[in-house]
Structures are given as C-alpha cells and as structure tokens.
XYZ file of C-alpha atoms in Angstrom:
567
model
C 1.937 27.902 9.621
C -0.737 29.207 7.648
C -4.504 28.344 8.550
C -5.673 25.452 6.228
C -8.619 25.034 4.513
C -11.056 22.813 6.896
C -11.872 19.554 4.885
C -15.064 18.405 6.888
C -17.636 20.772 8.936
C -16.246 22.992 11.747
C -16.430 21.280 15.138
C -16.317 23.210 18.404
C -12.821 25.377 18.963
C -10.961 23.473 21.218
C -10.993 25.420 24.456
C -7.635 27.188 25.790
C -7.643 28.230 29.327
C -6.516 31.849 29.034
C -3.889 33.079 32.308
C -4.953 36.633 31.567
C -7.850 38.617 29.424
C -6.893 39.831 26.187
C -8.534 42.499 24.159
C -10.127 41.277 20.702
C -8.603 43.511 18.880
C -4.697 43.111 20.962
C -2.063 41.470 18.809
C -2.003 38.596 21.516
C -5.725 38.265 20.942
C -4.924 37.719 16.975
C -2.171 35.563 17.410
C -4.071 33.093 20.143
C -7.229 32.795 17.181
C -4.490 32.023 14.901
C -3.084 29.052 16.885
C -6.599 28.124 17.463
C -7.233 28.162 13.644
C -4.083 25.885 13.113
C -4.806 23.354 15.524
C -8.560 23.378 13.702
C -7.085 22.739 10.726
C -4.468 20.146 11.917
C -7.152 17.878 13.758
C -9.414 17.957 10.785
C -6.637 17.190 8.094
C -5.814 14.600 10.488
C -9.392 13.022 10.634
C -9.681 13.090 7.437
C -6.019 10.956 6.747
C -7.703 8.632 9.630
C -10.324 7.757 7.644
C -8.269 7.167 4.781
C -5.614 5.085 6.021
C -8.139 2.886 8.145
C -9.007 0.853 5.384
C -5.718 0.334 4.772
C -4.292 -0.413 7.876
C -4.995 -1.937 11.018
C -6.536 -1.042 14.036
C -3.699 -0.919 16.469
C -1.481 0.969 14.040
C -3.783 3.505 14.189
C -4.474 3.746 17.941
C -0.458 4.148 18.508
C -0.078 6.777 15.246
C -3.093 8.972 16.957
C -1.994 8.633 20.137
C 1.135 10.261 19.160
C -0.762 12.790 18.237
C -2.929 13.340 21.274
C 0.322 13.471 23.108
C 1.668 16.243 20.952
C -1.558 18.227 21.807
C -1.057 17.533 25.510
C 2.701 18.677 24.992
C 0.839 21.798 23.637
C -1.248 22.675 26.750
C -4.454 20.418 26.317
C -5.001 17.307 28.762
C -5.619 14.138 27.088
C -9.659 14.675 28.237
C -9.638 18.144 26.563
C -7.808 16.888 23.182
C -11.285 16.320 20.946
C -9.149 13.943 18.755
C -8.411 11.333 21.382
C -12.426 11.444 21.855
C -13.423 11.055 18.173
C -10.747 8.722 17.267
C -8.822 7.208 20.270
C -10.999 6.131 22.317
C -13.480 4.665 20.157
C -10.204 2.340 18.523
C -9.009 0.902 21.976
C -12.310 0.458 23.009
C -12.884 -1.919 19.398
C -9.067 -3.667 20.153
C -10.243 -4.576 23.595
C -13.437 -6.174 22.597
C -11.120 -7.839 19.516
C -9.284 -9.399 22.492
C -11.940 -10.267 24.794
C -13.604 -12.594 22.022
C -13.300 -16.178 21.744
C -10.715 -16.961 18.999
C -13.245 -18.982 17.051
C -15.023 -16.281 16.889
C -12.785 -13.608 15.184
C -10.970 -16.452 12.414
C -12.017 -19.633 10.694
C -9.155 -22.219 10.011
C -6.820 -19.668 10.558
C -7.550 -17.158 8.614
C -6.182 -13.369 9.265
C -8.961 -11.536 8.905
C -12.435 -11.321 11.482
C -14.433 -14.259 9.700
C -17.732 -15.723 10.898
C -19.450 -18.503 9.308
C -21.554 -17.960 6.669
C -24.600 -19.707 4.306
C -22.777 -18.471 0.986
C -20.719 -15.015 -0.069
C -21.857 -13.215 -3.016
C -21.924 -9.694 -5.001
C -23.571 -6.941 -3.477
C -23.130 -7.251 0.154
C -25.741 -9.323 0.597
C -25.314 -13.211 1.556
C -25.915 -15.221 -1.472
C -27.144 -19.237 -0.775
C -25.313 -21.516 -3.433
C -27.595 -23.908 -4.905
C -26.473 -27.279 -7.324
C -27.442 -26.352 -11.093
C -25.143 -29.031 -13.476
C -22.508 -31.667 -13.156
C -20.483 -32.649 -16.601
C -18.763 -35.484 -17.084
C -18.921 -39.047 -16.391
C -19.091 -40.853 -13.371
C -16.596 -43.654 -13.910
C -14.037 -43.981 -10.684
C -11.501 -45.168 -13.500
C -10.555 -41.757 -14.851
C -8.412 -41.231 -18.047
C -5.841 -38.991 -18.191
C -6.815 -37.568 -21.090
C -10.270 -36.571 -19.412
C -8.987 -34.402 -17.005
C -10.206 -30.560 -16.897
C -6.896 -28.137 -16.983
C -8.334 -25.193 -17.570
C -12.129 -23.546 -17.125
C -12.940 -20.149 -18.661
C -16.085 -18.060 -18.926
C -16.229 -15.098 -22.021
C -16.911 -11.896 -21.519
C -20.546 -11.825 -21.705
C -20.881 -14.937 -19.747
C -22.989 -16.581 -22.340
C -20.150 -19.425 -23.409
C -17.699 -21.056 -20.979
C -14.974 -23.053 -22.315
C -13.318 -25.915 -20.635
C -10.194 -27.592 -22.139
C -8.573 -31.179 -20.739
C -5.343 -32.759 -21.079
C -6.461 -34.540 -24.287
C -5.994 -31.588 -26.032
C -9.803 -30.995 -26.498
C -11.722 -27.965 -26.265
C -15.226 -27.939 -25.027
C -17.683 -25.020 -24.976
C -20.901 -24.783 -23.068
C -23.538 -21.959 -24.210
C -25.865 -20.709 -21.556
C -29.587 -21.450 -22.837
C -32.142 -18.594 -22.588
C -34.421 -18.361 -19.631
C -37.612 -19.205 -19.286
C -39.718 -16.111 -18.897
C -42.851 -18.534 -17.845
C -40.843 -19.944 -15.090
C -38.492 -17.644 -13.703
C -37.541 -19.650 -10.677
C -36.238 -22.242 -13.268
C -32.485 -20.712 -14.143
C -30.740 -21.393 -17.303
C -28.370 -24.232 -17.850
C -25.382 -24.789 -20.190
C -25.517 -27.152 -22.682
C -22.725 -28.018 -24.833
C -22.228 -25.805 -27.761
C -19.221 -27.167 -29.755
C -16.290 -29.567 -28.998
C -13.035 -29.542 -31.087
C -9.671 -30.798 -30.858
C -7.032 -28.086 -30.443
C -3.766 -29.521 -29.879
C -2.119 -32.901 -30.963
C 0.736 -34.562 -29.376
C 4.140 -33.821 -30.966
C 7.360 -34.854 -30.722
C 10.465 -32.088 -30.657
C 13.121 -34.216 -32.781
C 15.896 -31.992 -32.082
C 15.439 -31.976 -28.506
C 14.004 -35.457 -28.117
C 11.044 -34.079 -26.550
C 7.876 -35.399 -26.593
C 5.590 -32.002 -26.509
C 1.582 -32.882 -24.628
C -1.542 -31.795 -25.659
C -2.978 -30.578 -22.709
C -4.507 -27.149 -22.621
C -2.866 -24.971 -20.249
C -4.956 -22.019 -21.006
C -7.873 -20.556 -22.422
C -8.396 -16.818 -23.126
C -11.226 -15.370 -24.893
C -11.131 -11.933 -27.037
C -14.050 -9.625 -26.662
C -16.785 -10.455 -29.140
C -17.032 -7.783 -32.482
C -18.962 -9.727 -34.734
C -21.192 -12.713 -34.743
C -18.463 -15.219 -34.841
C -16.403 -15.429 -31.514
C -12.611 -16.311 -30.855
C -10.798 -17.870 -28.259
C -6.795 -18.031 -27.530
C -5.856 -21.847 -26.404
C -2.105 -23.172 -25.426
C -0.179 -26.335 -24.624
C 3.263 -26.037 -23.423
C 4.652 -25.154 -26.756
C 1.814 -23.686 -29.496
C -0.676 -21.157 -28.641
C -4.257 -21.134 -31.236
C -6.273 -18.648 -32.269
C -9.712 -20.431 -32.881
C -12.545 -18.357 -34.589
C -16.589 -20.153 -33.149
C -18.916 -19.373 -35.603
C -22.644 -20.331 -36.581
C -24.264 -22.134 -39.776
C -27.771 -22.476 -40.732
C -27.550 -21.984 -44.250
C -25.444 -23.860 -47.595
C -25.291 -22.202 -50.863
C -26.859 -24.019 -53.781
C -26.906 -23.663 -57.476
C -23.172 -23.015 -58.570
C -22.615 -22.859 -61.919
C -19.313 -24.612 -62.272
C -20.008 -26.747 -59.015
C -22.307 -29.859 -58.427
C -23.966 -30.484 -55.280
C -21.298 -32.827 -53.826
C -18.335 -30.386 -54.773
C -17.540 -32.129 -58.169
C -16.811 -29.688 -60.998
C -19.180 -29.561 -63.997
C -18.247 -30.566 -67.448
C -18.413 -26.952 -69.369
C -19.562 -28.512 -72.388
C -22.829 -29.227 -70.840
C -23.634 -25.872 -69.323
C -26.226 -24.008 -71.487
C -27.624 -21.740 -69.087
C -26.367 -19.559 -66.175
C -27.965 -20.080 -62.401
C -28.220 -17.796 -59.854
C -26.558 -19.123 -56.359
C -29.109 -19.152 -53.600
C -29.200 -20.110 -49.624
C -31.145 -22.945 -48.388
C -31.885 -23.407 -44.658
C -29.692 -26.312 -42.836
C -29.349 -27.348 -39.402
C -27.460 -25.099 -36.846
C -24.086 -26.571 -37.140
C -21.135 -24.748 -35.091
C -17.359 -24.588 -36.634
C -14.190 -24.008 -35.027
C -11.554 -23.158 -37.337
C -7.955 -22.461 -36.475
C -7.311 -18.726 -37.877
C -3.666 -18.149 -36.674
C -0.942 -20.472 -35.059
C 1.903 -18.546 -32.864
C 4.626 -21.379 -32.686
C 8.689 -21.543 -31.824
C 9.059 -18.734 -29.694
C 9.082 -20.425 -26.438
C 11.968 -22.530 -25.283
C 10.356 -23.519 -21.975
C 6.608 -24.512 -20.942
C 3.893 -21.819 -21.568
C 2.098 -21.261 -18.218
C 0.065 -18.024 -19.276
C -1.523 -16.056 -21.840
C -3.284 -12.810 -21.667
C -5.045 -10.276 -23.943
C -4.295 -6.713 -24.025
C -6.971 -4.078 -23.333
C -6.130 -2.632 -26.873
C -7.268 -6.064 -28.391
C -4.940 -6.228 -30.994
C -1.802 -7.668 -28.961
C -1.155 -10.533 -26.093
C 1.564 -11.876 -24.127
C 2.607 -15.151 -23.938
C 4.826 -16.296 -20.332
C 6.899 -19.520 -20.002
C 9.509 -20.671 -16.840
C 11.619 -17.747 -17.883
C 10.466 -14.992 -20.548
C 7.546 -13.338 -21.523
C 6.912 -12.633 -25.167
C 4.255 -9.901 -26.710
C 2.385 -10.970 -29.919
C 0.194 -8.950 -31.790
C -3.000 -11.402 -33.105
C -2.698 -10.630 -37.131
C 1.219 -11.654 -37.201
C 2.513 -15.205 -36.130
C 5.956 -15.220 -37.396
C 7.580 -13.099 -34.999
C 7.157 -11.806 -31.472
C 8.998 -9.160 -29.065
C 10.568 -10.679 -25.856
C 9.816 -7.739 -23.249
C 10.725 -10.284 -20.020
C 13.763 -12.107 -19.971
C 15.030 -13.540 -16.576
C 17.408 -16.210 -17.825
C 20.942 -15.824 -16.077
C 23.608 -15.910 -18.338
C 24.430 -19.284 -16.376
C 21.622 -21.311 -15.268
C 23.596 -22.649 -12.384
C 22.896 -19.306 -10.983
C 18.835 -19.473 -11.601
C 17.138 -18.743 -8.238
C 13.309 -18.173 -9.129
C 11.103 -18.774 -12.400
C 7.957 -16.905 -13.406
C 4.956 -18.737 -12.351
C 2.225 -16.385 -13.811
C 1.570 -13.015 -16.208
C -1.753 -10.947 -16.969
C -1.773 -7.857 -18.498
C -4.087 -4.779 -16.970
C -7.621 -4.635 -17.963
C -7.506 -0.844 -18.505
C -4.166 0.115 -19.137
C -2.523 -1.365 -22.298
C 0.836 -0.310 -21.403
C 0.916 -2.161 -17.513
C 1.243 -5.987 -16.921
C 2.298 -8.031 -13.986
C 4.253 -11.190 -13.673
C 4.375 -13.698 -10.530
C 7.598 -15.389 -9.357
C 8.250 -18.747 -7.774
C 9.854 -16.609 -5.101
C 6.068 -14.884 -4.039
C 7.156 -11.378 -5.849
C 5.048 -10.039 -7.768
C 6.260 -7.055 -10.575
C 4.924 -4.903 -12.122
C 6.133 -3.619 -15.770
C 5.342 -0.392 -17.691
C 6.261 -1.031 -21.573
C 6.418 2.199 -22.096
C 9.801 2.724 -20.010
C 11.750 0.177 -22.248
C 11.092 -2.268 -25.164
C 12.946 -4.781 -22.946
C 11.113 -4.978 -19.235
C 14.372 -6.148 -17.795
C 13.761 -3.390 -14.493
C 10.048 -3.418 -12.794
C 8.161 -0.752 -12.358
C 7.017 -1.702 -9.050
C 7.815 -4.669 -6.725
C 4.944 -6.304 -4.835
C 6.764 -8.652 -1.441
C 5.417 -9.079 1.378
C 8.664 -9.768 4.307
C 8.463 -13.068 5.550
C 7.969 -14.048 8.854
C 11.103 -15.528 10.235
C 9.038 -17.611 13.130
C 7.626 -19.300 10.058
C 10.590 -20.365 8.271
C 10.728 -23.838 7.357
C 12.029 -26.146 5.079
C 9.025 -25.654 2.775
C 8.809 -22.050 3.376
C 10.225 -21.387 -0.235
C 7.933 -23.999 -1.930
C 4.773 -22.876 0.238
C 5.268 -19.154 -0.907
C 5.621 -19.697 -4.677
C 3.066 -17.693 -6.324
C 0.507 -20.242 -8.260
C -2.060 -17.160 -9.940
C -2.088 -13.715 -10.101
C -5.092 -11.835 -11.225
C -6.035 -8.440 -11.539
C -9.594 -6.972 -10.520
C -11.987 -5.352 -13.067
C -11.443 -2.141 -11.853
C -7.720 -2.846 -12.039
C -7.085 -1.365 -8.372
C -6.362 -4.549 -6.825
C -4.439 -7.602 -7.598
C -5.466 -11.537 -6.084
C -2.487 -13.579 -5.628
C -2.599 -17.840 -4.910
C 0.263 -19.259 -3.243
C -0.320 -22.878 -1.519
C -1.756 -21.890 1.801
C -3.226 -18.249 1.214
C -5.066 -16.049 -1.348
C -3.741 -12.205 -0.999
C -5.450 -9.183 -2.248
C -2.667 -6.029 -2.980
C -3.034 -2.816 -3.742
C -1.612 -1.580 -6.978
C -0.613 1.616 -5.190
C 1.029 -0.338 -1.951
C 4.106 -2.675 -2.372
C 5.534 -3.267 1.062
C 2.415 -5.820 2.291
C -0.984 -7.055 0.912
C -4.107 -5.332 2.274
C -6.064 -8.615 3.057
C -4.775 -11.696 3.477
C -7.068 -15.157 3.280
C -5.837 -18.494 4.586
C -7.449 -21.166 2.377
C -6.352 -24.099 4.120
C -3.941 -23.436 7.309
C -5.018 -26.890 8.594
C -2.512 -28.221 5.871
C 0.333 -26.976 7.106
C 0.918 -29.718 9.725
C 0.836 -31.662 6.112
C 3.404 -30.275 4.575
C 5.982 -33.170 4.801
C 3.222 -36.116 3.580
C 1.801 -33.385 1.096
C 5.750 -33.104 0.039
C 5.917 -36.937 -0.364
C 3.334 -37.023 -2.442
C 4.214 -34.356 -4.547
C 0.545 -32.557 -3.782
C 2.809 -29.236 -2.418
C 3.461 -28.631 -6.132
C -0.389 -28.456 -7.223
C -0.905 -24.883 -8.548
C -4.609 -23.603 -7.477
C -6.251 -20.652 -9.484
C -7.810 -17.914 -7.803
C -10.982 -15.354 -9.324
C -13.116 -12.596 -8.695
C -16.865 -12.141 -8.902
C -18.041 -9.821 -11.385
C -18.142 -6.549 -8.536
C -14.549 -7.865 -6.950
C -16.229 -7.807 -3.604
C -15.972 -11.899 -3.360
C -12.876 -14.227 -4.165
C -13.202 -18.105 -4.978
C -10.307 -20.489 -4.915
C -9.990 -24.169 -4.688
C -8.486 -26.855 -2.269
C -8.486 -30.278 -1.665
C -10.715 -32.802 -0.685
C -13.386 -31.280 -3.868
C -13.785 -28.437 -1.113
C -13.855 -24.787 -2.689
C -13.478 -21.225 -0.539
C -15.274 -18.156 -1.148
C -14.076 -14.901 0.843
C -16.087 -11.941 1.176
C -13.956 -8.640 1.069
C -17.058 -6.700 2.234
C -18.443 -8.248 5.089
C -15.032 -9.845 5.949
C -16.721 -13.475 6.204
C -15.360 -17.138 4.297
C -17.422 -20.030 3.572
C -16.264 -23.515 2.889
C -18.553 -25.621 -0.029
C -18.222 -29.132 -1.596
C -18.625 -30.138 -5.182
C -19.721 -33.753 -4.835
C -22.445 -35.594 -6.377
C -23.209 -37.110 -3.072
C -24.655 -34.000 -1.886
C -25.286 -32.604 -4.828
C -29.121 -32.600 -5.888
C -30.987 -30.510 -8.018
C -31.868 -27.107 -6.710
C -30.464 -27.965 -3.520
C -28.582 -25.191 -1.039
C -25.051 -26.118 -0.651
C -24.063 -26.390 3.171
C -20.848 -25.378 4.945
C -18.125 -27.486 5.402
C -15.635 -27.151 8.240
C -12.449 -29.113 8.753
C -11.103 -30.276 12.368
C -7.743 -29.641 12.425
C -7.509 -31.085 15.770
C -8.946 -32.128 19.708
C -12.522 -32.794 19.445
C -14.598 -33.464 16.010
C -17.794 -32.129 15.798
C -20.656 -33.878 14.136
C -20.604 -31.590 11.493
C -17.205 -31.196 11.022
C -14.384 -33.380 8.637
C -11.297 -34.910 10.171
C -8.055 -33.368 8.544
C -6.768 -36.841 8.335
C -9.685 -37.829 6.187
C -9.084 -35.408 3.394
C -8.750 -36.990 -0.034
C -6.139 -35.241 -1.582
C -6.661 -36.872 -4.871
C -9.795 -34.920 -5.098
C -8.929 -31.337 -5.631
C -10.245 -28.016 -7.506
C -7.284 -25.864 -9.220
C -9.293 -24.319 -11.616
C -12.666 -21.891 -10.450
C -14.489 -19.635 -12.908
C -17.189 -16.700 -12.168
C -19.898 -15.271 -14.414
C -18.760 -11.740 -15.239
C -22.564 -10.701 -14.587
C -24.307 -13.334 -12.732
C -24.016 -15.523 -9.865
C -23.057 -18.300 -11.344
C -19.349 -20.132 -11.087
C -18.154 -23.619 -12.410
C -15.408 -25.438 -10.673
C -13.497 -28.212 -12.324
C -12.627 -31.785 -10.085
C -11.015 -34.248 -12.054
C -13.265 -34.714 -14.970
C -16.207 -33.235 -13.494
C -17.362 -29.550 -13.973
C -19.382 -28.385 -11.509
C -22.109 -25.253 -12.509
C -23.686 -23.697 -9.039
C -26.069 -20.454 -8.822
C -27.698 -18.320 -6.765
C -30.589 -19.654 -5.037
C -33.413 -18.122 -6.538
C -36.846 -18.069 -4.749
C-alpha cells in the first residue's frame, strides 16, 4: 500500500512500541516508517469519510462503523487507548448516543417526529428563529361555503410579486404585492387583488358521457421576459397558457374607425389623421394565448415548466406528456405505465416535476410510495427510470391502510436541485438525489392520527392530497394538516412547530402561538385533544415567497397570508 497524501493537518504520529532498537538508516527502520505513514494516511482518510457521511447516517451506524476500524487497529498491535481514531470519533459518538438515550422522550421528539425536535415559536430561513405574524386573510366569512369558492391551488411567481390562486369554480385570482412604505418600515407590504378571470368552464365529453369539471388543478408561472406575465393553468383535461398584461393608454384618431369602433364612411374622409395614445385608467388584461387539449385520457394531476423555458410536462394517472409552449396540436408521450390489461394495474402516477436546472431530468411519484428519476437523453420513451427512490417498509407497521398512507401526494425539488421532498399522508421525507435506498430526513406531520385511520377511511379523509413547499434557501419545509393547522420543519436546527390559520386567533400583526395536540393521557391547558380536531378544516395547499419570509396557506375558501415579524 502506498502512502496517501494527508487530507488534513497532520496529527502526532502513532506511537508504536519497539521491541529492539533499529538504526535510522536500516531497512527495518524504513519499513517501520512506511507502515507509520500508511496508518497515518488511513486514519486521516477515515476521519474525512466520517465527517462526510455523518451528515447522511445516524450516530449509531457511525459508532459501529468506526468501532470496527478501531478494532482492526487493535489487531495490528495497538491497544484501544492508543488508537487515535477512538479518541477522536468513537468515544464522543458513544457519549452523545448515551446522552440521547438518557433524555426524556418528549425532549427528543414532537408528536412522534423521527428527528430531534424541540418546541419553537417559529421556523425560518438562515438558521435564526422567525416569529410569524398574521398579515391578511382573503375570502368570505360565511359558514356556508359554496363548492365553487373552495381554493384548489396556490402559487407565487418567480419574484414573489404576484400570488395566484385557483378554485373549484374555474376562476384564477391574482394578487399583487404592494410597494413597501419607506416612511413606515414596520408596515410590511400587502397583497391586493390584481386580476380575476375565468380560466376554465365546465364541459361535457359526449363520446364518453363524462362531465369535465372546471376546477383548477394546478397553476405554474413562467419566468418573466418582458412587461407581461405568463402562467399555465389546467383542469382535468385542458391546459391553457395565459398572458397577464397592463394597459394604461388607449389609441385614438384612427382614419377608418370611429371612437366606438364603427367604420367611417370613406366618402366623408377629407384628410388623414395621425393616431395618438391617450392616458386611461390602468387595466389588467388576461388573454388566453394557447390551449393545449385532447392529449390526456385520464385526469391531469401535475404540470411543470422546464428550465429551458420552452417546454413543459403534464402528468395524468398513467401517462406523462411533453409539450412545447408554441405547439398546441401535438405532444410527446415520455412516460406510459398503462398495462395491456387494466386488471394488472397496481399503481398510478400522483405527481411529476422537472429538475430546476437540468432540462433533461424529471421525477414522478406513484401511489406505491416510490419516486422515479428519468433522463430524457436515454430514450424517447422513459419506460426505464435512471433512479428509483424507495424506502423499505417496516413489517411491524404493516396494516390494512399501509398502501393508502404510503401514497405520495406531492413531490418537489429543492431550489438547488440537490434534494427532493415528498409528502405522503402522515409524513414529509427529504431525499438526496444521490442516495436512493432511504430518505435523509423524515418528519412526522400528524403521527397522532395513526390511531384514527379507520374513521379517516370511513369519511374519505385518508385520501386527502396534501402539498408541501420549500422556503427560499431550502432550510425549512412547510405542509398542511387538519383543524387548519400547518407545520414548519427547520432542517438546520432540527426543530418543528405547528401553527394555526384561524380568523379567531388572527389579529393584525399578532404573533402566532405554537399549537400542540394531545394524543392521549392528561391534556395540558394549551393543548388540543386529538378527538376534538375538525377534519373538515384542512390546509391542503401552501406556498412560500421565493425571496422573503412570506407564506400563503389556503383553508377552504380563505387565503391566509403570514409574514415574518418586523421589530
């Protein structure tokens, strides 16, 4: 074995007990020095590997892994106290593990979380605690909510200046962020209605005798290239590209038209006029530029714009199609999991998304809890995935509901493209795109509902599709729950918090207080019993401003906006 180049600052050489004296220039001395250099290089390499892998594996695995290496050192003639790697890694790891075992269970986890989590008043980017305060709420207060008014999707544009919502009535409402008041920096900017338009209408497929709902399933913004904004909206069958533009001037003085649009009598025209623009009240126009239809047999559940800004994908239950933004009459089928015999169908596609930087890469999730990463450079039809992300099932947790609650309802790439986040019924998982065998982080969202799965199955709540989102720097993830609760999970500080979106508890600039759910035993004063949760109040759709600590959560027909408290 050759001597390796040290990766870190050299430590003191390992002391080896010699049985007899050797001359510095003798062959025995050179051989001994060579062995010492090899041990030192191996030790430094092992420390380097340990520092890298400890971010992906648990402490127990590292104790075992490094312990085996220390035992090998002992077999080579060193006692355990003489092995430098033991004092640097194994002993501190053992002490840390003992400390974790001795701490009370409620200090190690919150509501069954798999991570070490402590109560906090806020979770934000940058590693510092953020206090969240109520900013706005949009929507009617009526208890009797019309089905058409229920919000079905929420999405910020790339700058965060615009916030779009879609509802079950086929309407799209766009809110614009007002400019901050520089004279009163404590007064944060608010979002006001910018434009409202009807995106989709109810349709009827006479060939299949099938009614097509107008509900907006997804909205995706395109990067802004000029003064106008563009967005994609889709219902179950049809995707539309909308142009959102402003107009504050109108042309006047046409030669062939009157002011009301009627054509002039050419016999009365005696001179030519130069058309001019006259100022007018600001008008926001939403016009459909493209309609992409007749390509999906099943219900569309996802659309995602490619990083090349020229193509996008649309996914339904069994197929994924690739579209060009300028071509409406044809698309390319890139994934097809429909079996020859529908009786052999075992899973469906639940979500799909393009990589934020690699235009050839996309992922899609399934109802079996798997995520497949595909490379469009490999073949035209991506029937074979490049990577398969799947966590082995724990046999002890196997139940009648295992397959239902393992179905992934949402998948999102992090902004840097290194990680993926998936949401199933009970948990949020963060995956490293370079590690397929298991997630690097698992967060339990509402583990206290595991004992209620039977009743949730009876009222169909177990089939609810919760979404999730990242903050601007990928350090915090957010997702919704029942009783108008939503969860924030800080990846850096290993903390989580449960907050509530409610008109009763939301006053202007009021700081949100963490909420706790009591799963059993004696309930504390500030806790809520799991039996008193309202499953009709749920937060399925959330969005996070790409640059600021501003979040939007949808509760039935209301849109709540919260922001970081400004001192």
